[in-house]
Amino acid sequence: MLSENTDNEVQFIKRQFLCCVPVKDISWNNFFSNATWSRQANFFSNATWSRQAVLVANTVELDVVKEYPIKINYQVAFLKYVISRLEKLTDSDVNDDVYDAFGRLMSLVDCERYYKHYNFDFDGRNRNIILEENPNIISEGTTGLCSWQAALGLSEWCLQNRSLLTNKTILELGSGVGLTGLVVALNCEPKQYNFTDCHTKVLETLRDNISLNVNRSDNADNICELNVINLSWEDVQTRSEDFKDVEIVLAADVVYDSSLFPCLRDALSCFLSNERCSEVYFCCTERNPRTLTDFLEGLGKSGLNYEELSLPEQDHLCWSTEVPIRLFRVRGNAAVTIKSAIKR
Ligand SMILES: C[S@@+](CC[C@H](N)C(=O)[O-])C[C@H]1O[C@@H](n2cnc3c(N)ncnc32)[C@H](O)[C@@H]1O
């Protein structure tokens, strides 16, 4: 039996493995420390023979990982790292399960589809959102086939601020493969969730990911209405009538290409000029501070009020802090937004 503390440590490694945190960035806590006797648990903790088996069983050998595989190269790199650390320990041999799992992985050929699993406890239950994602950050001419750090940050914020989203009609811009939307739709009880994007392959993958997760949900009957809409930011104004019920707009990692800023800003103005729509929340990866500043200055010039919000703690989801992410709320300045909408 594992002590609660030990169990949490393996659970945390498992969670990082499932969403493919780069192996060099995984927090192992004390897993590879030399074994110590825990009087309370009556147990040798750290990388004991049995804990190694628990680690393997909770990562590469999980049935759900075999059914929806994580990139094989990643799993191999993960186990190689584990083996190299275990071999250096003076007081523990490497468990055969670890070598067996490594041998099995080495015999696998690459699959056509890869998945990441976002695993967290929420509201007293364990949740696992499984997304088909492309392992490359740009593929098929789009950045939308993988989840970005900002989607993780925004999802975490949504979980921690669920009451703001409950019973609301939400539209998300640039949904990509659907992480934020699925986290919200499956956990925050909105009235309706509208995923949008404009890239054909992204929309196809998004639909598949929604079906996969809704069908696996033990709460499928209670999930709100979900729509997938092919929507370019350029078209929001001409289609505004379609979105008159939207109350909250969400967006993650959509501020990166300055040539798209004018249409993105106009889209936000258009949503916020609607009386029902009170707020936009967007989360950005700050790759280049100047780019983000330009976007924010543009918001101000369009009469939109924005404020930066504190980033939430990583209580449910984990993301790298190497490149900062920042979170903003935008509210309309009714007088200015209505005037600019009339001018057009
Ligand atoms: C960097 S990805 C972010 C995806 C997702 N929100 C995330 O954070 O993981 C940007 C997304 O915006 C979409 N996008 C880019 N330009 C767009 C436009 N003009 N209209 C609608 N969607 C657009 C892309 O297809 C892509 O899915």
XYZ file of C-alpha atoms and ligand atoms in Angstrom:
371
model
C 0.000 0.000 0.000
C 1.206 3.514 -0.730
C 1.080 6.299 1.776
C -1.163 9.189 0.729
C 1.901 11.302 0.210
C 3.604 8.728 -1.994
C 0.460 8.190 -3.985
C 0.137 11.907 -4.683
C 3.697 11.985 -5.936
C 3.059 9.221 -8.497
C -0.265 10.835 -9.410
C 1.502 14.098 -10.163
C 4.104 12.369 -12.359
C 1.259 10.520 -14.101
C -0.592 13.763 -14.793
C 2.514 15.341 -16.314
C 3.260 12.244 -18.411
C -0.287 12.074 -19.762
C -0.203 15.604 -21.157
C 3.373 15.179 -22.407
C 5.189 17.736 -20.270
C 8.705 17.643 -21.790
C 10.633 14.962 -19.903
C 13.329 17.466 -18.900
C 10.651 19.647 -17.251
C 8.792 16.937 -15.307
C 8.714 17.511 -11.556
C 9.639 14.181 -9.983
C 9.678 15.569 -6.451
C 11.422 12.933 -4.312
C 10.707 9.943 -6.514
C 14.368 9.328 -7.340
C 15.763 10.096 -3.908
C 17.346 7.174 -2.102
C 14.786 5.157 -0.175
C 13.789 6.402 3.240
C 11.797 4.675 5.912
C 8.424 6.239 6.586
C 7.361 5.304 10.094
C 3.873 6.633 9.491
C 3.287 4.499 6.378
C 5.418 1.634 7.647
C 6.996 1.680 4.257
C 10.221 2.411 2.372
C 9.260 5.351 0.155
C 10.885 6.757 -3.017
C 11.890 4.547 -5.944
C 11.388 1.189 -4.291
C 10.815 -1.927 -6.380
C 7.057 -1.760 -5.853
C 6.787 1.969 -6.482
C 8.577 1.545 -9.796
C 5.868 -0.946 -10.771
C 3.207 1.541 -9.666
C 4.807 4.266 -11.764
C 4.893 2.104 -14.896
C 1.324 0.896 -14.334
C 0.181 4.522 -13.996
C 1.930 5.835 -17.095
C 2.988 3.806 -20.149
C 0.983 0.713 -19.165
C -2.345 2.460 -18.605
C -5.083 0.884 -20.758
C -6.324 4.325 -21.780
C -2.842 5.205 -23.092
C -2.763 1.975 -25.128
C -6.190 2.806 -26.562
C -5.429 6.491 -27.240
C -1.657 6.504 -27.603
C 0.636 9.289 -26.591
C 3.461 9.817 -29.089
C 5.659 6.727 -28.866
C 8.898 8.756 -28.959
C 7.720 10.646 -25.917
C 6.908 7.466 -24.003
C 10.305 6.017 -24.903
C 12.082 9.201 -23.772
C 10.097 9.109 -20.526
C 11.100 5.520 -19.729
C 14.716 6.047 -20.827
C 14.926 8.881 -18.337
C 13.316 6.781 -15.589
C 15.729 3.894 -16.242
C 18.793 6.146 -16.295
C 17.781 7.662 -12.947
C 16.957 4.280 -11.393
C 20.241 2.759 -12.525
C 22.082 5.476 -10.635
C 20.338 4.714 -7.358
C 22.469 2.809 -4.930
C 19.739 1.183 -2.897
C 17.274 -0.033 -5.503
C 17.396 -2.394 -8.487
C 15.395 -1.630 -11.580
C 12.097 -3.481 -11.585
C 11.593 -5.921 -14.494
C 8.274 -4.185 -15.239
C 10.205 -1.074 -16.231
C 12.453 -2.960 -18.666
C 9.496 -4.977 -20.017
C 7.541 -1.802 -20.710
C 10.571 -0.295 -22.418
C 10.956 -3.401 -24.620
C 7.272 -3.286 -25.556
C 7.466 0.384 -26.508
C 10.585 -0.127 -28.605
C 8.741 -2.737 -30.673
C 5.857 -0.387 -31.503
C 5.645 1.388 -34.821
C 4.474 4.976 -35.062
C 0.702 5.414 -35.190
C -1.251 7.758 -37.420
C -3.018 9.502 -34.571
C -1.601 10.748 -31.308
C -3.361 11.910 -28.209
C -2.704 13.879 -25.060
C -4.648 13.237 -21.860
C -5.497 16.078 -19.507
C -6.113 14.414 -16.162
C -7.299 16.230 -13.060
C -9.553 15.926 -10.062
C -12.465 18.329 -9.972
C -15.581 18.427 -7.871
C -14.632 15.166 -6.169
C -14.135 13.203 -9.386
C -11.228 12.322 -11.612
C -11.545 13.781 -15.122
C -9.590 12.752 -18.187
C -9.980 14.826 -21.314
C -8.422 13.025 -24.279
C -7.490 15.063 -27.320
C -6.137 14.001 -30.643
C -3.305 16.446 -31.248
C -0.564 16.790 -33.786
C 2.841 16.529 -32.062
C 4.150 19.398 -34.228
C 3.316 22.948 -33.228
C 2.652 23.885 -36.843
C 1.204 21.323 -39.222
C -1.045 21.414 -42.263
C -0.460 25.174 -42.398
C -2.016 25.874 -38.998
C -1.092 26.278 -35.353
C -4.487 24.909 -34.375
C -3.798 21.158 -34.276
C -2.198 21.137 -30.836
C -3.107 22.679 -27.481
C -1.149 25.727 -26.359
C -0.071 26.839 -22.900
C -2.629 29.645 -22.944
C -5.426 27.104 -23.404
C -4.236 25.343 -20.256
C -4.056 28.622 -18.321
C -7.500 29.727 -19.486
C -8.957 26.278 -18.719
C -7.534 26.423 -15.200
C -8.977 29.897 -14.696
C -12.379 28.679 -15.913
C -12.340 25.751 -13.464
C -11.485 28.111 -10.633
C -14.148 30.631 -11.687
C -16.835 28.193 -12.681
C -19.664 30.259 -11.224
C -19.052 33.013 -13.820
C -19.667 30.527 -16.635
C -22.486 28.428 -15.241
C -25.700 28.756 -17.212
C -24.093 31.128 -19.736
C -24.059 31.004 -23.528
C -20.386 30.977 -24.402
C -18.564 31.364 -27.691
C -14.898 30.573 -28.096
C -12.756 32.093 -30.835
C -10.005 29.970 -32.409
C -10.895 26.835 -30.425
C -8.182 24.678 -32.007
C -8.491 21.035 -30.906
C -10.902 21.971 -28.119
C -9.118 21.854 -24.756
C -10.643 24.966 -23.167
C -14.084 24.278 -24.555
C -14.175 20.694 -23.333
C -12.874 21.644 -19.895
C -15.633 24.266 -19.626
C -18.428 22.243 -21.236
C -17.757 19.144 -19.121
C -17.102 20.885 -15.808
C -18.579 24.390 -15.628
C -22.214 23.751 -16.620
C -22.649 26.497 -19.237
C -26.014 26.779 -20.991
C -24.483 26.441 -24.445
C -20.905 26.251 -25.710
C -20.001 27.342 -29.232
C -16.592 26.210 -30.436
C -15.374 28.155 -33.487
C -12.407 28.017 -35.826
C -11.799 28.573 -39.527
C -9.413 25.797 -40.564
C -10.926 22.681 -42.141
C -8.605 20.104 -40.552
C -8.820 21.864 -37.165
C -12.630 21.790 -37.313
C -12.591 18.105 -38.265
C -10.250 17.200 -35.374
C -12.268 19.391 -33.011
C -15.493 17.528 -33.899
C -13.764 14.164 -33.367
C -12.378 15.293 -30.002
C -15.763 16.523 -28.829
C -17.460 13.224 -29.784
C -14.712 11.207 -28.143
C -14.991 13.045 -24.836
C -18.752 13.425 -24.748
C -19.194 9.708 -25.483
C -16.717 8.774 -22.757
C -18.293 11.103 -20.222
C -20.230 9.413 -17.443
C -22.348 12.538 -17.466
C -23.166 12.577 -21.206
C -26.893 13.232 -20.734
C -26.313 16.411 -18.757
C -23.830 18.090 -21.073
C -25.042 21.388 -22.475
C -25.695 22.069 -26.151
C -22.383 22.045 -28.010
C -21.929 23.610 -31.441
C -18.939 23.635 -33.758
C -19.041 26.656 -36.062
C -16.811 27.493 -38.984
C -16.169 31.147 -38.181
C -13.411 33.484 -39.345
C -12.839 36.562 -37.232
C -13.240 38.559 -40.455
C -16.877 37.371 -40.696
C -18.085 38.057 -37.152
C -19.649 41.408 -38.038
C -21.565 40.206 -41.068
C -22.837 37.198 -39.110
C -23.497 39.056 -35.859
C -27.187 38.151 -35.905
C -26.177 34.470 -35.475
C -24.393 35.296 -32.224
C -26.878 37.623 -30.542
C -27.363 35.203 -27.606
C -23.665 34.983 -26.750
C -22.987 36.219 -23.212
C -19.296 35.434 -22.760
C -16.475 35.113 -25.289
C -13.359 33.060 -24.541
C -10.139 32.839 -26.550
C -6.744 31.239 -25.947
C -3.603 31.990 -27.856
C -5.177 34.018 -30.620
C -2.908 37.077 -30.267
C 0.179 36.195 -32.291
C -0.174 37.503 -35.824
C -0.372 41.291 -36.005
C -1.909 41.184 -39.491
C -4.976 39.583 -37.851
C -5.281 42.147 -35.027
C -7.718 44.525 -36.776
C -10.234 41.777 -37.566
C -9.813 40.183 -34.146
C -10.412 43.546 -32.440
C -13.423 44.254 -34.634
C -14.781 40.820 -33.768
C -14.436 41.543 -30.036
C -16.033 44.997 -30.469
C -18.882 43.424 -32.339
C -19.584 40.837 -29.619
C -19.329 43.442 -26.865
C -21.613 45.889 -28.672
C -24.358 43.358 -28.085
C -26.113 44.096 -24.804
C -26.155 40.444 -23.752
C -22.430 39.966 -24.135
C -20.711 41.439 -21.116
C -17.195 40.026 -21.147
C -14.390 38.557 -23.183
C -11.663 36.555 -21.458
C -8.525 35.871 -23.432
C -5.259 34.270 -22.482
C -2.045 34.878 -24.459
C 1.409 33.445 -24.605
C 3.729 36.428 -24.443
C 6.285 35.357 -27.041
C 7.052 38.952 -27.984
C 5.962 41.633 -25.499
C 5.758 44.263 -28.297
C 3.192 42.186 -30.212
C 0.948 41.888 -27.187
C 1.345 45.590 -26.328
C 0.318 46.535 -29.871
C -2.788 44.418 -29.574
C -3.718 45.870 -26.175
C -3.136 49.448 -27.353
C -5.399 48.723 -30.288
C -8.116 47.512 -27.926
C -7.912 50.803 -26.052
C -8.168 52.778 -29.307
C -11.256 50.753 -30.258
C -12.906 51.898 -27.012
C -12.620 48.533 -25.296
C -11.682 48.433 -21.630
C -9.328 45.674 -20.713
C -7.753 44.620 -17.450
C -5.148 42.014 -16.687
C -6.234 39.233 -14.324
C -3.982 37.196 -12.052
C -3.038 33.839 -13.426
C -4.477 30.988 -11.407
C -2.343 28.449 -9.549
C -1.829 25.204 -11.445
C -4.264 23.280 -9.233
C -5.735 21.013 -11.922
C -3.727 21.428 -15.100
C -0.012 21.941 -15.608
C 1.818 24.118 -18.084
C 5.326 25.352 -18.611
C 6.161 28.780 -17.231
C 9.229 29.174 -19.447
C 7.340 31.525 -21.769
C 4.893 33.643 -19.751
C 1.181 33.493 -20.328
C -1.101 36.405 -19.464
C -4.812 36.605 -18.934
C -7.118 39.549 -19.738
C -10.740 40.496 -19.386
C -12.247 42.926 -21.896
C -15.410 44.830 -21.378
C -17.046 47.121 -23.882
C -17.350 50.820 -23.565
C -20.979 50.777 -24.682
C -21.066 54.313 -26.100
C -17.935 53.882 -28.198
C -18.662 50.364 -29.394
C -22.207 51.158 -30.486
C -20.981 54.285 -32.312
C -18.243 52.379 -34.117
C -20.678 49.622 -35.050
C -23.065 52.243 -36.550
C -20.233 53.913 -38.500
C -19.518 50.643 -40.267
C -2.396 29.156 -31.686
S -3.869 28.340 -32.111
C -4.704 28.283 -30.561
C -5.643 27.127 -30.475
C -6.286 26.950 -29.099
N -7.108 28.081 -28.741
C -5.217 26.733 -28.040
O -4.846 27.719 -27.370
O -4.750 25.624 -27.901
C -4.795 29.649 -32.955
C -6.151 29.172 -33.483
O -6.815 30.289 -34.074
C -7.368 29.903 -35.315
N -7.403 31.099 -36.191
C -6.345 31.775 -36.692
N -6.748 32.798 -37.466
C -8.114 32.759 -37.440
C -9.135 33.571 -38.036
N -8.817 34.602 -38.813
N -10.415 33.250 -37.798
C -10.728 32.197 -36.993
N -9.819 31.395 -36.390
C -8.525 31.679 -36.619
C -6.431 28.833 -35.852
O -7.055 27.987 -36.803
C -6.035 28.108 -34.581
O -6.894 27.051 -34.304
